[in-house]
PDB file of C-alpha atoms and ligand atoms in Angstrom:
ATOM      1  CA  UNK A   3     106.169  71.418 105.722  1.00  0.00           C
ATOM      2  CA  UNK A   4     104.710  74.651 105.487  1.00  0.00           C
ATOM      3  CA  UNK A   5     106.139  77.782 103.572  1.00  0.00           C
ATOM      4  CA  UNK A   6     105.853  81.298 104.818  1.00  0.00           C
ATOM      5  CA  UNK A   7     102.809  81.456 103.357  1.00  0.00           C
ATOM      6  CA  UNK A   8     101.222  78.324 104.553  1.00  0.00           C
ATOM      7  CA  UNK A   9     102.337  79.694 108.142  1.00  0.00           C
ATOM      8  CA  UNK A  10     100.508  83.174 108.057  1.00  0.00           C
ATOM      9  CA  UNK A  11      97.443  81.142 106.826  1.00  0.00           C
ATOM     10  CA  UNK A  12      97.760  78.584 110.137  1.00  0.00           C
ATOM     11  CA  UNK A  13      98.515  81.370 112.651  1.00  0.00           C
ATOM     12  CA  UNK A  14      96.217  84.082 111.214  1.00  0.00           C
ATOM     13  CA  UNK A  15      93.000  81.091 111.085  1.00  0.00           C
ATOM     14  CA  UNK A  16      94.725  79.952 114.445  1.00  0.00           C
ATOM     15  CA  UNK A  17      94.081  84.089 115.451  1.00  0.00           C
ATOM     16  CA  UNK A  18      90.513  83.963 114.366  1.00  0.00           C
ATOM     17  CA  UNK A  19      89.600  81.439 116.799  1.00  0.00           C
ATOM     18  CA  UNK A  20      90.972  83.040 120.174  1.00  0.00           C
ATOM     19  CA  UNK A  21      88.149  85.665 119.429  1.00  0.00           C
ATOM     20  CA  UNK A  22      85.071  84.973 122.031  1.00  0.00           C
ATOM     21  CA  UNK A  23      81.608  85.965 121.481  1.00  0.00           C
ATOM     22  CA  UNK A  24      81.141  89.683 122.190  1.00  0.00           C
ATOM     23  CA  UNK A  25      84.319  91.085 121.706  1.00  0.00           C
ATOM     24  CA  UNK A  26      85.510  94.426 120.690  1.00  0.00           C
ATOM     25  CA  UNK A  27      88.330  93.238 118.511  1.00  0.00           C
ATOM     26  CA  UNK A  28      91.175  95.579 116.494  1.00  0.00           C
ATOM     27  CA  UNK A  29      92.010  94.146 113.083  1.00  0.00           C
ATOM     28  CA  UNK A  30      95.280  94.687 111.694  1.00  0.00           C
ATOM     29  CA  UNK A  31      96.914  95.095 108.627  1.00  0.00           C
ATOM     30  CA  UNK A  32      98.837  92.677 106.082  1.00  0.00           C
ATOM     31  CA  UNK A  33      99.481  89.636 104.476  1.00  0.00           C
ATOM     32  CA  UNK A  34      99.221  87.867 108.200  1.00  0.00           C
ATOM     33  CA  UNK A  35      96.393  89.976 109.319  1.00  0.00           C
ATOM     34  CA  UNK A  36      94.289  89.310 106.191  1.00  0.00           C
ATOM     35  CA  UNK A  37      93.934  85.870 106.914  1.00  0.00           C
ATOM     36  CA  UNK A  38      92.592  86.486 110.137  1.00  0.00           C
ATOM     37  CA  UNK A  39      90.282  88.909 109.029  1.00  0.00           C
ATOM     38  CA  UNK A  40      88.621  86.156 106.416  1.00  0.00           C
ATOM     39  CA  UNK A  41      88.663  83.155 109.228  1.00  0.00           C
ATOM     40  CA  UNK A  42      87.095  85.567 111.692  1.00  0.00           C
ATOM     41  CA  UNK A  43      84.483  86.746 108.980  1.00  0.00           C
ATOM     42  CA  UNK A  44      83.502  83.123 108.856  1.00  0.00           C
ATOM     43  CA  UNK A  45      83.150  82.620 112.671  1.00  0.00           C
ATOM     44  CA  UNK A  46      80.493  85.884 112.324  1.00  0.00           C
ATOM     45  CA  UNK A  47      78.702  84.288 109.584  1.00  0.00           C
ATOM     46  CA  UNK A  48      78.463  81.221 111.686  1.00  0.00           C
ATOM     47  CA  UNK A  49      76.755  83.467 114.000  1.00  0.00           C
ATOM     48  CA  UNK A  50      79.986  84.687 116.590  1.00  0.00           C
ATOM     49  CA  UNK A  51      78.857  88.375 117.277  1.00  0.00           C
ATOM     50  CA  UNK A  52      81.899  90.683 117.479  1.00  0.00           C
ATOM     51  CA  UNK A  53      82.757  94.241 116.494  1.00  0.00           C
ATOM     52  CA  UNK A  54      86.265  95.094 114.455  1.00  0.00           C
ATOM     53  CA  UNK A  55      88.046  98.370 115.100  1.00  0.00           C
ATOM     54  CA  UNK A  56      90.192  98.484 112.074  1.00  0.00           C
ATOM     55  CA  UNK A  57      94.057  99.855 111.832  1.00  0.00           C
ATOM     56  CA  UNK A  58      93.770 100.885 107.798  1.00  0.00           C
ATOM     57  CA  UNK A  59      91.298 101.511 105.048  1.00  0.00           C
ATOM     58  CA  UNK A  60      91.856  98.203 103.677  1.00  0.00           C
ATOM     59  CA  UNK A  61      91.317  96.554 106.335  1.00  0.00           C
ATOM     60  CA  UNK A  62      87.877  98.277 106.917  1.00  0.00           C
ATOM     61  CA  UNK A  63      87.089  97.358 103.051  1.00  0.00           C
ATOM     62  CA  UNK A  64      87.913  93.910 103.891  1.00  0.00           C
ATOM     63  CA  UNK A  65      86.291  93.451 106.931  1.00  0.00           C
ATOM     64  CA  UNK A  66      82.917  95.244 106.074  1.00  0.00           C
ATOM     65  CA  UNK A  67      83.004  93.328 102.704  1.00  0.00           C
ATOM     66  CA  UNK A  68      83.359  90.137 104.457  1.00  0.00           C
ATOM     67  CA  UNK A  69      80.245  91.122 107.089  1.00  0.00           C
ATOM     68  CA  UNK A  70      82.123  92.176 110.247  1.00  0.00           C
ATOM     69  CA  UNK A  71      80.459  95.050 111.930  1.00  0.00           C
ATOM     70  CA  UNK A  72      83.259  97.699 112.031  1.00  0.00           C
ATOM     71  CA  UNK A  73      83.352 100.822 114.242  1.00  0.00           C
ATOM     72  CA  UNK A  74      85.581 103.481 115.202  1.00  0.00           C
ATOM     73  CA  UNK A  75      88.247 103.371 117.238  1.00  0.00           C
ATOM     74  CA  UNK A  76      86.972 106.781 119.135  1.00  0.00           C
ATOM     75  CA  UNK A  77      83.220 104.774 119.608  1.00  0.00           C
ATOM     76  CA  UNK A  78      84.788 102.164 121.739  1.00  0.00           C
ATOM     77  CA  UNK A  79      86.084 102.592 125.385  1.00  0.00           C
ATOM     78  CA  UNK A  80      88.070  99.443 125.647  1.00  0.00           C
ATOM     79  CA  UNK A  81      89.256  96.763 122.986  1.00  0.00           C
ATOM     80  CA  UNK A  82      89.327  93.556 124.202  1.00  0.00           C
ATOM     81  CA  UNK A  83      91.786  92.328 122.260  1.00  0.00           C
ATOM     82  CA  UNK A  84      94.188  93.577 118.964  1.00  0.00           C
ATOM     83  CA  UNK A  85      95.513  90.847 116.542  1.00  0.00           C
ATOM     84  CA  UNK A  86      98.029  92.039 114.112  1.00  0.00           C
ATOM     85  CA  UNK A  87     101.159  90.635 112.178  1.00  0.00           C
ATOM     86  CA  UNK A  88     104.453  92.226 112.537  1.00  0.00           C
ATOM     87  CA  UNK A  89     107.922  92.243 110.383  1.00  0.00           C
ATOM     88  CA  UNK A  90     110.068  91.495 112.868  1.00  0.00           C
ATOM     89  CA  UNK A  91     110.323  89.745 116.607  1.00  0.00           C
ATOM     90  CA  UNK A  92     112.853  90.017 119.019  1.00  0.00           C
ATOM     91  CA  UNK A  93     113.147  87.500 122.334  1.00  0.00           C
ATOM     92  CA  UNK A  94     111.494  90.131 124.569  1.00  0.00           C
ATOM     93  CA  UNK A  95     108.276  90.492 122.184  1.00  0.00           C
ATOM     94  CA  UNK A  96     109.235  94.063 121.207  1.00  0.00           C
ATOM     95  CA  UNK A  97     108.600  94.895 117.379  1.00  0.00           C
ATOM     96  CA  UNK A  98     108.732  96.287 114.086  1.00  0.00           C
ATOM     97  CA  UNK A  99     106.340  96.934 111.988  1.00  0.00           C
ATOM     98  CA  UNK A 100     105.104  99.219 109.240  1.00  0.00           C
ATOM     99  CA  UNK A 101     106.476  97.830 106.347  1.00  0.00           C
ATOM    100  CA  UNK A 102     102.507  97.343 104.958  1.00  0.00           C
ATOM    101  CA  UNK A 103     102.439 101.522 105.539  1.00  0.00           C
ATOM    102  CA  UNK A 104     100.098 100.989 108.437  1.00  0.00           C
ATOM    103  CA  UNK A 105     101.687 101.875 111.739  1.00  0.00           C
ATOM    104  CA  UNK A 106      99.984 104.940 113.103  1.00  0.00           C
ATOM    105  CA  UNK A 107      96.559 103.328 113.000  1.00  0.00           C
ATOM    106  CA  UNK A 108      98.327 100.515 114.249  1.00  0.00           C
ATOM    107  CA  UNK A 109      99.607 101.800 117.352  1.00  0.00           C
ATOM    108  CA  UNK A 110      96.845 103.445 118.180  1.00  0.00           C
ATOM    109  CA  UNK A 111      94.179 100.830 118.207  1.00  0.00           C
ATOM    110  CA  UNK A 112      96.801  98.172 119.591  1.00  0.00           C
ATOM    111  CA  UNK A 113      97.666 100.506 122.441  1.00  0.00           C
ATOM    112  CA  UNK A 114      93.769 100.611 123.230  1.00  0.00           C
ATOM    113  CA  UNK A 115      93.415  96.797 123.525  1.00  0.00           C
ATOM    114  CA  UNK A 116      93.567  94.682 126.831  1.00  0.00           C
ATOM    115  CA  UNK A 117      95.433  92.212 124.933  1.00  0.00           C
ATOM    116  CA  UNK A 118      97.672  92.723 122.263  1.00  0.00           C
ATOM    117  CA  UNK A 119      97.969  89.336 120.174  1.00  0.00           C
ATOM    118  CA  UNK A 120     100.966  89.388 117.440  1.00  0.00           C
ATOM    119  CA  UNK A 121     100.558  86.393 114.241  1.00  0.00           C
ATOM    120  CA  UNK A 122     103.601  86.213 112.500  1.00  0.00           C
ATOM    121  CA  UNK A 123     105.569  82.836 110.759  1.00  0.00           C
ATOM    122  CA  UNK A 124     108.668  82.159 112.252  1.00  0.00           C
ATOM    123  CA  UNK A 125     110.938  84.069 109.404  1.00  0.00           C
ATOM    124  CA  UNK A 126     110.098  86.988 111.369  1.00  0.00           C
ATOM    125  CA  UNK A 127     111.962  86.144 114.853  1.00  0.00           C
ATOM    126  CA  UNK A 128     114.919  88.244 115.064  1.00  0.00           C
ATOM    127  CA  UNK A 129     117.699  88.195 118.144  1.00  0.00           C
ATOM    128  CA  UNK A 130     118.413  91.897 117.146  1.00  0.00           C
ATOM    129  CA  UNK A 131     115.597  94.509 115.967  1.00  0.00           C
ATOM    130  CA  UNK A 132     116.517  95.911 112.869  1.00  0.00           C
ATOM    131  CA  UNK A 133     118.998  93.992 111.313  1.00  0.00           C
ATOM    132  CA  UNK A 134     116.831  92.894 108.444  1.00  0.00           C
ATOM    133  CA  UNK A 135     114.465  95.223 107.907  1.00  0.00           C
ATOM    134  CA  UNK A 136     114.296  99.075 108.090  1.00  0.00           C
ATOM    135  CA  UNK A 137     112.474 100.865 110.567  1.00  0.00           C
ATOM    136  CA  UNK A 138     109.579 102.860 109.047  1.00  0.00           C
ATOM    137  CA  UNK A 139     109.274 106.546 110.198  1.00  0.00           C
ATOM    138  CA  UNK A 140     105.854 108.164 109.767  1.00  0.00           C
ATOM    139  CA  UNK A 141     106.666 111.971 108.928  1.00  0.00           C
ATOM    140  CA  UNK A 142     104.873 114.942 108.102  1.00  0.00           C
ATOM    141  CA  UNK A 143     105.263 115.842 104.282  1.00  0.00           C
ATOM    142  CA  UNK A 144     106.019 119.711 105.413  1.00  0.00           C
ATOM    143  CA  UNK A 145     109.276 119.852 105.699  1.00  0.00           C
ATOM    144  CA  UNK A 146     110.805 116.278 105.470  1.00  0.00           C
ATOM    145  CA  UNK A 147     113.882 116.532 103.861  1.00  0.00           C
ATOM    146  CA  UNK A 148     114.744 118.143 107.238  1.00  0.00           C
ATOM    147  CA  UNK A 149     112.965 115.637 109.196  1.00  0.00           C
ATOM    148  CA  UNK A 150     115.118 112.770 107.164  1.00  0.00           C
ATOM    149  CA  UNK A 151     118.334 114.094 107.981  1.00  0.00           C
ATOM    150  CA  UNK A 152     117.140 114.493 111.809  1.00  0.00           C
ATOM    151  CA  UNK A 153     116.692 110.953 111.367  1.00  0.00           C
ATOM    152  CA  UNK A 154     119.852 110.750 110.038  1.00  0.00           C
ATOM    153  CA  UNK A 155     121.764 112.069 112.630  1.00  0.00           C
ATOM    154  CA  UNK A 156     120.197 109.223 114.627  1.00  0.00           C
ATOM    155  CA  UNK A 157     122.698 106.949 112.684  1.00  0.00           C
ATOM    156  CA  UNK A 158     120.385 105.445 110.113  1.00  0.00           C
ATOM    157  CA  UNK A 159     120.154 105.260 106.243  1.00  0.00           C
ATOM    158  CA  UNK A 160     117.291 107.463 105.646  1.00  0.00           C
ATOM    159  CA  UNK A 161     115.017 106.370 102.519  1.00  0.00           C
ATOM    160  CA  UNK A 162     111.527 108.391 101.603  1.00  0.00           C
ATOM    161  CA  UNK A 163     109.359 105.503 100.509  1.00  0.00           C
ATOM    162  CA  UNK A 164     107.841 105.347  96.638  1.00  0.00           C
ATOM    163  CA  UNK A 165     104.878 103.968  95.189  1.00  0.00           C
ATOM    164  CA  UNK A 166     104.392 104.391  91.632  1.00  0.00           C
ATOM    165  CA  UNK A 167     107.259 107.241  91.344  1.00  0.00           C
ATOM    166  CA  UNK A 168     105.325 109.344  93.972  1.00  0.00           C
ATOM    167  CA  UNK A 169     105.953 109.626  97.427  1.00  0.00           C
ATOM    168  CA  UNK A 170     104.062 107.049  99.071  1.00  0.00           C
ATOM    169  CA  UNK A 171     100.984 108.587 100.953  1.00  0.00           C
ATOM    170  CA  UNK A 172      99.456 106.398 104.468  1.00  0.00           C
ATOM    171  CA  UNK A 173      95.569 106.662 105.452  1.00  0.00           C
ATOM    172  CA  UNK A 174      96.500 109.428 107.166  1.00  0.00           C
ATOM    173  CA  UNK A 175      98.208 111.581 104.504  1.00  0.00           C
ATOM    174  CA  UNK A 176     101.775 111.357 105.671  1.00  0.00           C
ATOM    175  CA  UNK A 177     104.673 110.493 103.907  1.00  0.00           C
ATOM    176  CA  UNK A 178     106.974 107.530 105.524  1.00  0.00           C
ATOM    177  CA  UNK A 179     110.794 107.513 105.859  1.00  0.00           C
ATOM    178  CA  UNK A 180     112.325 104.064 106.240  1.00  0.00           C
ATOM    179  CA  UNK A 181     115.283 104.232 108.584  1.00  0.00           C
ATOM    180  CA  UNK A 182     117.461 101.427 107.716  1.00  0.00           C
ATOM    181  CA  UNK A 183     119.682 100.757 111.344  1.00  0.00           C
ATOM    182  CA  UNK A 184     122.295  98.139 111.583  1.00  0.00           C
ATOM    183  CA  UNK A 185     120.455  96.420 113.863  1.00  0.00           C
ATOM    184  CA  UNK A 186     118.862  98.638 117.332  1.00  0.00           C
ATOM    185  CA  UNK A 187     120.431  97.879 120.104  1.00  0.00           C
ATOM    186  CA  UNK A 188     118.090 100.071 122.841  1.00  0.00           C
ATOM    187  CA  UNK A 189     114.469  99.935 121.305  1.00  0.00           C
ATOM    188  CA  UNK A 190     113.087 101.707 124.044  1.00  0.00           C
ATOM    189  CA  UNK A 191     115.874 104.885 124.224  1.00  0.00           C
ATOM    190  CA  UNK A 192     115.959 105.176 120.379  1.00  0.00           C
ATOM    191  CA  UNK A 193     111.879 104.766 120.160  1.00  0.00           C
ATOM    192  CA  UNK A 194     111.908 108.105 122.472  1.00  0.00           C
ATOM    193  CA  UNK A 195     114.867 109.397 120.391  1.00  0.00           C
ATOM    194  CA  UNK A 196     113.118 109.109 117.452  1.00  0.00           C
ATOM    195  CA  UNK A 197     108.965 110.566 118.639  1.00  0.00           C
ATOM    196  CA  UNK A 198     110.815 113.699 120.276  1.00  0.00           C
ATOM    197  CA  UNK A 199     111.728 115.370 116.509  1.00  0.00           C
ATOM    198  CA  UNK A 200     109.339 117.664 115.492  1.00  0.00           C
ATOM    199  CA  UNK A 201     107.986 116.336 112.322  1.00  0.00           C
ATOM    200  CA  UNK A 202     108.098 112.601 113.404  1.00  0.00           C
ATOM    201  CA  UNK A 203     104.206 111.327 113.862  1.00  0.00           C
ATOM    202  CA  UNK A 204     104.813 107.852 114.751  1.00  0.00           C
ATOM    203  CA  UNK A 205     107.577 105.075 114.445  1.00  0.00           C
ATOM    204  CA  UNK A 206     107.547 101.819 113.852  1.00  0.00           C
ATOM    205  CA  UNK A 207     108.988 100.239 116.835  1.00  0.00           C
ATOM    206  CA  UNK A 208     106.480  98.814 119.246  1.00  0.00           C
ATOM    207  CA  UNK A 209     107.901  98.320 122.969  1.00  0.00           C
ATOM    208  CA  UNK A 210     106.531  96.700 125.422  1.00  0.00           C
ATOM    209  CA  UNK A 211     103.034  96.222 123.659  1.00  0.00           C
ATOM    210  CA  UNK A 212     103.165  93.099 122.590  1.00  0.00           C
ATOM    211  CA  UNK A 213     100.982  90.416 125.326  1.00  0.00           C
ATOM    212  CA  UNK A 214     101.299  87.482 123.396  1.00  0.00           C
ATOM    213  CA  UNK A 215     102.811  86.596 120.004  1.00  0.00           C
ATOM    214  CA  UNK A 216     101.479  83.833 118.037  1.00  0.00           C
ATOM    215  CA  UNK A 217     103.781  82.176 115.680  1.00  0.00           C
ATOM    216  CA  UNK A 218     103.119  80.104 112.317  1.00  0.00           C
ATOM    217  CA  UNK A 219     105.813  77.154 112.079  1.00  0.00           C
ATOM    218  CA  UNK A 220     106.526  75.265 109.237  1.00  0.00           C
ATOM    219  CA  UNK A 221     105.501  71.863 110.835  1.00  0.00           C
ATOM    220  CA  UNK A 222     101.647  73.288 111.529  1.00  0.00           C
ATOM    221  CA  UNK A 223     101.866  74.110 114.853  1.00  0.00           C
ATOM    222  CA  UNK A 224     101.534  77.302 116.073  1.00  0.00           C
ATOM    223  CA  UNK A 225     103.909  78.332 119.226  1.00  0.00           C
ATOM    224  CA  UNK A 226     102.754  81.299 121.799  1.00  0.00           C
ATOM    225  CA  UNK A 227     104.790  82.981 123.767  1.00  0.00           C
ATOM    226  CA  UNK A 228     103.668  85.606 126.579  1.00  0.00           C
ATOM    227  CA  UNK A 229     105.381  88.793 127.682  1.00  0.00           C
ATOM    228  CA  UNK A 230     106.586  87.682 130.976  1.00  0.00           C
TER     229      UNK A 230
HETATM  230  C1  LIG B  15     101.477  96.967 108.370  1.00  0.00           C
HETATM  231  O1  LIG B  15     101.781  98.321 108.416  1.00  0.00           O
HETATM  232  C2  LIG B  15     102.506  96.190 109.107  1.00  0.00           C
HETATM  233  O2  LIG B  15     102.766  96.614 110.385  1.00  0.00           O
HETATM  234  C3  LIG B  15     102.193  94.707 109.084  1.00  0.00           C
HETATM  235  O3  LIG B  15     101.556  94.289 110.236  1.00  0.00           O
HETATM  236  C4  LIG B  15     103.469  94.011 108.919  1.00  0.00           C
HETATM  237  O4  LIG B  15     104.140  94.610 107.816  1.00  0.00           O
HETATM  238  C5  LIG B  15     103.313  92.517 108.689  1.00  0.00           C
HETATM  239  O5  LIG B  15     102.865  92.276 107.390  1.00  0.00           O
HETATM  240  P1  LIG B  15     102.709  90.829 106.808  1.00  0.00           P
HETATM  241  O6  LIG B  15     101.720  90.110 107.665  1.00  0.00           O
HETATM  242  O7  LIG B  15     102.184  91.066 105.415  1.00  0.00           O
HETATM  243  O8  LIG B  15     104.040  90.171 106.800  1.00  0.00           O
END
């Protein structure tokens, strides 16, 4: 049986291989995503010719570190396909994620990609978005004690997010509020809620974005189910 560990490892190699020869492919970010990135980087030095458009730094370290030709996301006209892990799942593929600090870049490249493939292990397959997890806000530092009790008023638990006893900074400079919900009943009505405050950049709920998500399971298959 495989652990959540073991299952990121199956799904993300499982990822890797969906890739074709040619491909304009966005990389994402995390645990998940990581081991993707490392199976893919293997396929290239087996001679697979792709090109990554990557959603964080880290992933761009990784990736050119590993031999993956990287380019911007602004140098591509179309991806051809976006692989990414998430933190949480619900039945109709919508998502969560940001936890890894990464969700602007995210949504951007994902939203740019033909197909959208999510890897995740099956601990992350919810019946109710944000139950379990928080929802991470993306907010500019200006002003965003105001901007947390906006969210507030949304009918959250507001929390700025720390690293190292500093407010913890994203790729792009911003600070991120996670917005802990007792679970979200209307994704797509409090996703709209949520971008119209001014000093919101980007949230972490991803609706309707999703094609196909890709799931680890502890037996060593992977299961793959398509938005409908
Ligand atoms: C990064 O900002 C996130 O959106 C990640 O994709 C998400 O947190 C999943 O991470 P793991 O693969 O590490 O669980």
């Amino acid at each position: 049986m495989l652990d959540q560990d073991g299952q990121k490892r199956l799904v993300g190699r499982w990822a890797a291989d969906q890739v074709q020869d040619g491909m304009i492919v966005g990389l994402g970010t995390g645990s998940t995503a990581v081991w993707a990135v490392r199976a893919l980087a293997e396929r290239v030095q087996a001679g697979l010719r792709c090109t990554g458009v990557c959603t964080s730094l880290a992933t761009e370290a990784l990736a050119s570190s590993l031999g993956i030709p990287v380019a911007s996301l602004d140098d591509q006209a179309a991806l051809d396909l976006a692989i990414d892990g998430a933190d949480e799942v619900d039945p109709a593929l919508d998502l969560i994620k940001g936890l890894g600090g990464a969700l602007l870049r995210e949504k951007l490249v994902e939203l740019a990609a033909a197909r959208f493939l999510v890897i995740v292990d099956a601990g992350k397959l919810v019946e109710r978005l944000g139950v379990k997890v928080p929802l991470p806000v993306e907010v500019v530092p200006f002003g965003w004690r105001r901007t947390q009790e906006a969210l507030r008023a949304l009918g959250c638990t507001p929390a700025l997010r720390q690293a190292g006893g500093q407010p913890f900074l994203t790729d792009s400079r911003h600070y991120i509020v996670d917005c802990r919900f007792d679970g979200i009943a209307d994704a797509a009505a409090l996703s709209q809620r949520i971008k119209a405050l001014p000093g919101v950049i980007e949230h972490g709920l991803f609706v309707g974005m999703a094609t196909h998500v890709a799931i680890g399971q502890a037996d060593g298959t992977v299961a793959v189910r398509q938005r409908g």
